[in-house]
């Protein structure tokens, strides 16, 4: 039985009074440990289980925590699941074409979910590589091409990891060491993208396979960037254009289901994909696709609380250049929306099939 099919939910844990053993966890998620890491993994799992119980049995919340294949990770490994660098994005100009679209949201549908339109590929898993930026860019390109042409293709984030240049070495050297969705879009405007089958994902850096990328499957003509911290712009974009590349503070590792309503900060460190919005049990939410596999969250997705145009929380990202030596970036950045979801959003334009 697969890990997804056998997944123990928070309801199962509560029914068993959270007496779920490390051995049960390892069996459920097909974990195989080296002898020298066994006790570390056991300790990480035990800490996660304590946190899950404390949250679920404590204050009332619109979301629940639960187990996933990541519950045994160290803090450093959680960091590796991110890999987005905001410093470069802060230094790039914002296209102004979208400004004319920013109006009220009263005419928009109450619920939007692009998965129901057949333009979203299955959940992906970035593994232990800091390639969230490549996954977010790839997923949005997939959907943009599908909306424009009617053909949904599963594309290769590994191509972006290996081949998309990072000339300013922002957030490292690119690839698994971190980058931004825009570098993925910039690469795709000139090189296009190949299929996942042609360029399989391996979760580590490789030399760019020049012979493979010579025959791209799809392409885009450009990209647009939304105004920063603009609730109406983002809501209208995801309602009328398609999935949008967004950036967040991903302090939500043990999330399992419901509307995530508290617990993250304002340090933008992860790239994800916004595929819609809606309301659940009276709470409005953004529907966000993550790249941590199907065992995490709601089949790989999280619902983040949506407050409204005049009520979104704001804060300050005090580490917009954390982990980077890019020059000229601001030392602080204003970010709005829970987890900073409104801070930095973009999407490709002119999707086509070769």
CSV table of C-alpha atoms in Angstrom, one decimal:
chain,number,residue,atom,x,y,z
A,1,UNK,CA,0.0,0.0,0.0
A,2,UNK,CA,1.4,3.4,-0.9
A,3,UNK,CA,2.2,6.1,1.7
A,4,UNK,CA,-0.7,8.3,0.4
A,5,UNK,CA,-3.3,5.5,0.7
A,6,UNK,CA,-2.1,4.5,4.2
A,7,UNK,CA,-1.7,8.0,5.5
A,8,UNK,CA,-2.5,8.4,9.2
A,9,UNK,CA,-4.7,11.5,9.7
A,10,UNK,CA,-5.0,13.7,12.7
A,11,UNK,CA,-8.3,12.1,13.4
A,12,UNK,CA,-6.6,8.7,13.5
A,13,UNK,CA,-3.9,10.1,15.9
A,14,UNK,CA,-6.5,11.6,18.2
A,15,UNK,CA,-8.5,8.4,18.3
A,16,UNK,CA,-5.4,6.6,19.4
A,17,UNK,CA,-4.5,9.4,21.9
A,18,UNK,CA,-1.4,10.1,19.7
A,19,UNK,CA,0.2,6.8,20.7
A,20,UNK,CA,1.7,6.3,17.3
A,21,UNK,CA,5.1,4.7,17.3
A,22,UNK,CA,8.2,5.6,15.4
A,23,UNK,CA,8.2,2.1,14.0
A,24,UNK,CA,4.6,2.6,12.7
A,25,UNK,CA,5.6,5.9,11.1
A,26,UNK,CA,8.6,4.4,9.4
A,27,UNK,CA,6.6,1.5,8.0
A,28,UNK,CA,3.8,3.7,6.8
A,29,UNK,CA,6.1,6.0,4.8
A,30,UNK,CA,8.5,3.3,3.7
A,31,UNK,CA,11.4,4.9,5.6
A,32,UNK,CA,14.8,3.1,5.6
A,33,UNK,CA,17.4,4.7,7.9
A,34,UNK,CA,21.1,4.2,8.3
A,35,UNK,CA,22.1,3.0,11.8
A,36,UNK,CA,23.9,6.2,12.6
A,37,UNK,CA,20.8,8.4,11.9
A,38,UNK,CA,18.1,6.2,13.5
A,39,UNK,CA,18.0,8.0,16.9
A,40,UNK,CA,18.1,11.4,15.3
A,41,UNK,CA,15.1,10.5,13.1
A,42,UNK,CA,13.3,9.0,16.1
A,43,UNK,CA,13.9,12.2,18.1
A,44,UNK,CA,12.7,14.4,15.2
A,45,UNK,CA,9.5,12.3,14.9
A,46,UNK,CA,8.8,12.4,18.6
A,47,UNK,CA,9.1,16.2,18.7
A,48,UNK,CA,6.8,16.5,15.7
A,49,UNK,CA,4.2,14.3,17.3
A,50,UNK,CA,4.3,16.4,20.5
A,51,UNK,CA,3.8,19.5,18.5
A,52,UNK,CA,0.9,18.0,16.5
A,53,UNK,CA,-0.9,16.9,19.6
A,54,UNK,CA,-0.3,20.3,21.4
A,55,UNK,CA,-1.8,22.1,18.4
A,56,UNK,CA,-4.7,19.9,17.7
A,57,UNK,CA,-5.8,19.5,21.3
A,58,UNK,CA,-5.0,23.1,22.3
A,59,UNK,CA,-6.4,26.4,21.0
A,60,UNK,CA,-9.3,26.4,18.5
A,61,UNK,CA,-8.0,26.7,15.0
A,62,UNK,CA,-9.3,26.4,11.5
A,63,UNK,CA,-6.5,23.9,10.6
A,64,UNK,CA,-5.1,20.7,11.9
A,65,UNK,CA,-1.6,19.3,12.0
A,66,UNK,CA,-0.6,15.8,11.0
A,67,UNK,CA,2.1,13.4,9.9
A,68,UNK,CA,3.7,13.3,6.5
A,69,UNK,CA,6.9,11.9,5.0
A,70,UNK,CA,8.7,15.0,6.3
A,71,UNK,CA,7.9,14.6,10.0
A,72,UNK,CA,11.4,13.2,10.7
A,73,UNK,CA,13.3,16.0,9.2
A,74,UNK,CA,15.9,18.2,10.9
A,75,UNK,CA,15.6,22.1,10.9
A,76,UNK,CA,18.3,22.2,8.2
A,77,UNK,CA,16.4,19.7,6.0
A,78,UNK,CA,13.2,21.8,6.4
A,79,UNK,CA,15.2,24.8,5.2
A,80,UNK,CA,16.4,22.8,2.2
A,81,UNK,CA,12.8,22.3,1.2
A,82,UNK,CA,12.6,25.9,0.5
A,83,UNK,CA,15.2,27.7,-1.6
A,84,UNK,CA,13.6,30.9,-2.7
A,85,UNK,CA,15.6,34.1,-2.7
A,86,UNK,CA,13.7,37.3,-2.6
A,87,UNK,CA,16.7,39.6,-2.9
A,88,UNK,CA,16.8,39.3,-6.7
A,89,UNK,CA,13.0,39.7,-7.1
A,90,UNK,CA,13.2,43.0,-5.1
A,91,UNK,CA,15.8,44.3,-7.6
A,92,UNK,CA,13.8,43.6,-10.8
A,93,UNK,CA,11.4,46.1,-12.3
A,94,UNK,CA,7.6,45.5,-12.1
A,95,UNK,CA,5.8,45.5,-15.4
A,96,UNK,CA,2.9,48.0,-15.3
A,97,UNK,CA,0.5,46.4,-17.8
A,98,UNK,CA,-1.4,44.7,-15.0
A,99,UNK,CA,-2.2,47.9,-13.3
A,100,UNK,CA,-5.3,48.6,-15.5
A,101,UNK,CA,-6.9,45.3,-14.2
A,102,UNK,CA,-6.8,46.3,-10.6
A,103,UNK,CA,-10.5,46.9,-9.7
A,104,UNK,CA,-12.9,45.5,-7.1
A,105,UNK,CA,-13.5,41.8,-6.8
A,106,UNK,CA,-17.3,41.8,-6.5
A,107,UNK,CA,-17.8,40.4,-10.1
A,108,UNK,CA,-15.4,37.4,-9.5
A,109,UNK,CA,-16.6,33.9,-8.8
A,110,UNK,CA,-16.9,33.1,-5.2
A,111,UNK,CA,-14.8,30.0,-5.7
A,112,UNK,CA,-11.9,29.3,-8.1
A,113,UNK,CA,-10.0,26.0,-8.5
A,114,UNK,CA,-8.0,25.6,-11.6
A,115,UNK,CA,-7.6,21.9,-10.9
A,116,UNK,CA,-11.2,21.4,-11.9
A,117,UNK,CA,-10.5,22.8,-15.4
A,118,UNK,CA,-8.0,20.1,-16.3
A,119,UNK,CA,-5.0,22.6,-16.5
A,120,UNK,CA,-3.0,21.5,-13.4
A,121,UNK,CA,-0.6,18.6,-13.4
A,122,UNK,CA,-0.3,16.1,-10.5
A,123,UNK,CA,1.4,17.0,-7.2
A,124,UNK,CA,5.2,17.1,-7.4
A,125,UNK,CA,7.9,16.5,-4.9
A,126,UNK,CA,11.2,18.5,-4.9
A,127,UNK,CA,12.9,16.1,-2.4
A,128,UNK,CA,15.9,17.4,-0.6
A,129,UNK,CA,16.8,20.0,-3.2
A,130,UNK,CA,16.1,23.7,-2.7
A,131,UNK,CA,14.4,23.9,-6.0
A,132,UNK,CA,11.0,25.2,-5.0
A,133,UNK,CA,11.5,28.2,-7.4
A,134,UNK,CA,11.9,25.7,-10.3
A,135,UNK,CA,8.8,23.8,-9.3
A,136,UNK,CA,6.7,26.9,-9.0
A,137,UNK,CA,7.8,28.2,-12.3
A,138,UNK,CA,7.3,24.9,-14.0
A,139,UNK,CA,3.8,24.4,-12.6
A,140,UNK,CA,2.7,27.9,-13.7
A,141,UNK,CA,4.2,27.4,-17.2
A,142,UNK,CA,2.4,24.0,-17.5
A,143,UNK,CA,-1.0,25.6,-16.7
A,144,UNK,CA,-0.4,28.7,-18.8
A,145,UNK,CA,0.3,26.5,-21.9
A,146,UNK,CA,-2.7,24.3,-21.1
A,147,UNK,CA,-5.0,27.3,-20.9
A,148,UNK,CA,-3.7,28.8,-24.1
A,149,UNK,CA,-3.5,25.6,-26.2
A,150,UNK,CA,-5.7,23.0,-24.5
A,151,UNK,CA,-2.6,20.7,-24.1
A,152,UNK,CA,-1.5,19.9,-20.5
A,153,UNK,CA,2.1,18.7,-20.6
A,154,UNK,CA,4.1,17.5,-17.6
A,155,UNK,CA,7.3,19.6,-17.8
A,156,UNK,CA,10.8,19.2,-16.3
A,157,UNK,CA,11.8,21.3,-13.3
A,158,UNK,CA,15.1,19.6,-13.5
A,159,UNK,CA,15.8,21.5,-16.7
A,160,UNK,CA,15.4,24.7,-14.8
A,161,UNK,CA,17.6,23.4,-11.9
A,162,UNK,CA,20.4,22.5,-14.3
A,163,UNK,CA,20.1,25.0,-17.1
A,164,UNK,CA,18.5,28.3,-15.9
A,165,UNK,CA,21.4,30.7,-15.3
A,166,UNK,CA,21.8,32.7,-12.1
A,167,UNK,CA,24.4,35.3,-13.2
A,168,UNK,CA,24.3,37.4,-10.0
A,169,UNK,CA,24.6,34.3,-7.8
A,170,UNK,CA,21.6,35.4,-5.8
A,171,UNK,CA,20.8,33.0,-3.1
A,172,UNK,CA,23.7,30.8,-4.0
A,173,UNK,CA,24.5,29.6,-7.5
A,174,UNK,CA,21.0,28.6,-8.5
A,175,UNK,CA,19.7,25.1,-8.9
A,176,UNK,CA,19.3,23.3,-5.6
A,177,UNK,CA,21.1,26.2,-3.9
A,178,UNK,CA,18.1,28.5,-4.5
A,179,UNK,CA,16.9,31.1,-7.1
A,180,UNK,CA,13.6,32.7,-8.2
A,181,UNK,CA,10.7,31.9,-10.4
A,182,UNK,CA,11.6,34.8,-12.7
A,183,UNK,CA,14.9,33.3,-13.6
A,184,UNK,CA,12.9,30.2,-14.7
A,185,UNK,CA,10.5,32.4,-16.7
A,186,UNK,CA,13.4,34.3,-18.3
A,187,UNK,CA,15.1,31.1,-19.3
A,188,UNK,CA,11.9,29.6,-20.8
A,189,UNK,CA,11.2,32.7,-23.0
A,190,UNK,CA,14.3,31.9,-25.0
A,191,UNK,CA,14.9,28.1,-24.5
A,192,UNK,CA,11.4,26.7,-23.9
A,193,UNK,CA,11.0,23.6,-21.7
A,194,UNK,CA,11.1,19.9,-22.3
A,195,UNK,CA,9.0,17.2,-20.8
A,196,UNK,CA,9.6,15.5,-17.4
A,197,UNK,CA,10.0,12.2,-19.4
A,198,UNK,CA,12.8,13.7,-21.5
A,199,UNK,CA,14.6,15.3,-18.5
A,200,UNK,CA,13.7,13.4,-15.3
A,201,UNK,CA,13.9,15.0,-11.9
A,202,UNK,CA,16.8,13.7,-9.7
A,203,UNK,CA,16.7,16.2,-6.8
A,204,UNK,CA,20.3,17.3,-7.2
A,205,UNK,CA,22.4,19.6,-9.5
A,206,UNK,CA,23.6,18.2,-12.8
A,207,UNK,CA,25.4,19.6,-15.8
A,208,UNK,CA,22.8,21.0,-18.2
A,209,UNK,CA,21.9,18.4,-20.8
A,210,UNK,CA,22.3,20.5,-24.0
A,211,UNK,CA,21.4,17.7,-26.3
A,212,UNK,CA,18.0,17.2,-24.6
A,213,UNK,CA,16.9,20.9,-24.4
A,214,UNK,CA,17.5,21.5,-28.1
A,215,UNK,CA,14.1,20.1,-28.8
A,216,UNK,CA,11.7,22.0,-26.4
A,217,UNK,CA,8.1,20.9,-26.1
A,218,UNK,CA,6.5,24.3,-25.0
A,219,UNK,CA,7.4,27.9,-24.7
A,220,UNK,CA,6.2,31.3,-23.3
A,221,UNK,CA,6.6,34.8,-24.8
A,222,UNK,CA,7.1,36.7,-21.5
A,223,UNK,CA,5.9,37.2,-18.0
A,224,UNK,CA,4.0,39.8,-15.9
A,225,UNK,CA,4.6,40.8,-12.3
A,226,UNK,CA,1.8,41.8,-10.1
A,227,UNK,CA,1.9,44.9,-7.8
A,228,UNK,CA,3.4,44.0,-4.5
A,229,UNK,CA,1.1,43.4,-1.5
A,230,UNK,CA,-2.1,44.0,-3.6
A,231,UNK,CA,-4.9,41.7,-2.6
A,232,UNK,CA,-7.3,42.7,-5.4
A,233,UNK,CA,-4.6,42.3,-8.1
A,234,UNK,CA,-3.8,38.8,-6.9
A,235,UNK,CA,-7.3,37.7,-6.5
A,236,UNK,CA,-8.3,39.0,-9.9
A,237,UNK,CA,-5.3,37.4,-11.6
A,238,UNK,CA,-5.9,33.9,-10.2
A,239,UNK,CA,-9.6,34.2,-11.1
A,240,UNK,CA,-9.2,35.4,-14.6
A,241,UNK,CA,-5.7,34.4,-15.9
A,242,UNK,CA,-4.8,31.1,-14.2
A,243,UNK,CA,-2.4,29.7,-11.6
A,244,UNK,CA,0.1,32.3,-10.3
A,245,UNK,CA,3.6,32.0,-9.0
A,246,UNK,CA,3.7,33.3,-5.4
A,247,UNK,CA,6.2,33.5,-2.6
A,248,UNK,CA,5.7,32.9,1.1
A,249,UNK,CA,7.1,32.3,4.6
A,250,UNK,CA,6.6,28.5,4.7
A,251,UNK,CA,6.5,28.0,8.5
A,252,UNK,CA,3.8,25.4,8.1
A,253,UNK,CA,5.7,22.1,8.0
A,254,UNK,CA,3.2,20.0,10.0
A,255,UNK,CA,0.1,21.3,8.3
A,256,UNK,CA,-2.4,18.6,7.3
A,257,UNK,CA,-5.9,20.1,6.6
A,258,UNK,CA,-8.2,23.0,7.0
A,259,UNK,CA,-7.6,26.7,6.7
A,260,UNK,CA,-4.2,27.7,8.0
A,261,UNK,CA,-4.9,30.7,10.1
A,262,UNK,CA,-1.8,31.5,12.1
A,263,UNK,CA,1.8,30.4,12.8
A,264,UNK,CA,3.9,31.7,10.0
A,265,UNK,CA,6.2,34.8,9.9
A,266,UNK,CA,7.3,37.4,7.3
A,267,UNK,CA,10.6,36.0,6.1
A,268,UNK,CA,9.9,35.1,2.5
A,269,UNK,CA,11.7,31.8,1.8
A,270,UNK,CA,9.6,29.5,-0.3
A,271,UNK,CA,8.1,29.6,-3.8
A,272,UNK,CA,4.7,28.0,-4.4
A,273,UNK,CA,1.8,28.1,-6.8
A,274,UNK,CA,-1.6,29.8,-6.2
A,275,UNK,CA,-4.3,27.8,-8.0
A,276,UNK,CA,-7.5,29.4,-6.7
A,277,UNK,CA,-9.5,30.5,-3.6
A,278,UNK,CA,-12.7,29.8,-1.8
A,279,UNK,CA,-14.4,29.5,1.6
A,280,UNK,CA,-14.5,26.6,4.1
A,281,UNK,CA,-16.5,26.6,7.3
A,282,UNK,CA,-16.8,30.3,7.2
A,283,UNK,CA,-13.2,31.0,6.6
A,284,UNK,CA,-12.0,32.5,3.3
A,285,UNK,CA,-8.8,31.0,1.9
A,286,UNK,CA,-6.2,31.0,-0.8
A,287,UNK,CA,-5.6,27.5,-2.4
A,288,UNK,CA,-1.9,26.9,-2.7
A,289,UNK,CA,0.0,24.1,-4.3
A,290,UNK,CA,3.2,23.0,-2.5
A,291,UNK,CA,6.0,20.8,-3.9
A,292,UNK,CA,6.5,18.5,-0.9
A,293,UNK,CA,4.7,15.5,-2.3
A,294,UNK,CA,1.2,14.1,-1.8
A,295,UNK,CA,1.7,12.9,1.7
A,296,UNK,CA,2.0,16.5,2.9
A,297,UNK,CA,-1.1,18.7,3.6
A,298,UNK,CA,-4.3,18.1,1.6
A,299,UNK,CA,-2.7,15.9,-1.1
A,300,UNK,CA,0.1,18.4,-1.5
A,301,UNK,CA,-2.0,21.6,-1.1
A,302,UNK,CA,-2.6,24.1,1.7
A,303,UNK,CA,-5.4,26.5,2.3
A,304,UNK,CA,-4.1,29.9,3.6
A,305,UNK,CA,-6.5,32.2,5.3
A,306,UNK,CA,-7.6,35.1,3.2
A,307,UNK,CA,-8.7,38.3,5.1
A,308,UNK,CA,-9.9,40.7,2.3
A,309,UNK,CA,-8.7,43.8,0.5
A,310,UNK,CA,-8.7,46.1,3.6
A,311,UNK,CA,-7.9,43.6,6.3
A,312,UNK,CA,-4.8,41.7,5.2
A,313,UNK,CA,-2.0,41.6,7.8
A,314,UNK,CA,1.3,43.2,6.9
A,315,UNK,CA,4.8,43.0,8.4
A,316,UNK,CA,8.4,43.4,7.6
A,317,UNK,CA,10.8,40.9,6.0
A,318,UNK,CA,14.0,41.7,7.9
A,319,UNK,CA,16.1,39.2,5.9
A,320,UNK,CA,15.3,39.8,2.2
A,321,UNK,CA,18.9,39.0,1.4
A,322,UNK,CA,19.3,36.1,3.7
A,323,UNK,CA,21.8,33.7,2.2
A,324,UNK,CA,22.7,35.9,-0.7
A,325,UNK,CA,25.4,38.3,-1.7
A,326,UNK,CA,23.4,40.2,-4.3
A,327,UNK,CA,24.3,43.9,-4.3
A,328,UNK,CA,21.8,46.7,-4.2
A,329,UNK,CA,19.0,44.9,-2.5
A,330,UNK,CA,16.9,46.5,0.2
A,331,UNK,CA,17.7,45.6,3.8
A,332,UNK,CA,14.0,45.3,4.7
A,333,UNK,CA,10.8,44.7,2.6
A,334,UNK,CA,7.1,45.2,3.5
A,335,UNK,CA,5.1,42.0,3.0
A,336,UNK,CA,1.4,41.5,3.4
A,337,UNK,CA,-1.1,38.7,3.6
A,338,UNK,CA,-0.8,35.7,5.9
A,339,UNK,CA,2.7,34.1,5.4
A,340,UNK,CA,3.5,37.1,3.1
A,341,UNK,CA,1.5,35.6,0.3
A,342,UNK,CA,0.7,38.9,-1.4
A,343,UNK,CA,4.4,40.1,-1.4
A,344,UNK,CA,5.7,38.8,-4.8
A,345,UNK,CA,3.6,37.3,-7.5
A,346,UNK,CA,4.0,36.7,-11.3
A,347,UNK,CA,2.8,34.6,-14.2
A,348,UNK,CA,4.0,33.8,-17.7
A,349,UNK,CA,2.3,35.1,-20.9
A,350,UNK,CA,1.9,33.7,-24.4
A,351,UNK,CA,2.1,30.0,-23.7
A,352,UNK,CA,2.5,27.8,-26.8
A,353,UNK,CA,3.4,24.3,-28.0
A,354,UNK,CA,6.2,23.9,-30.5
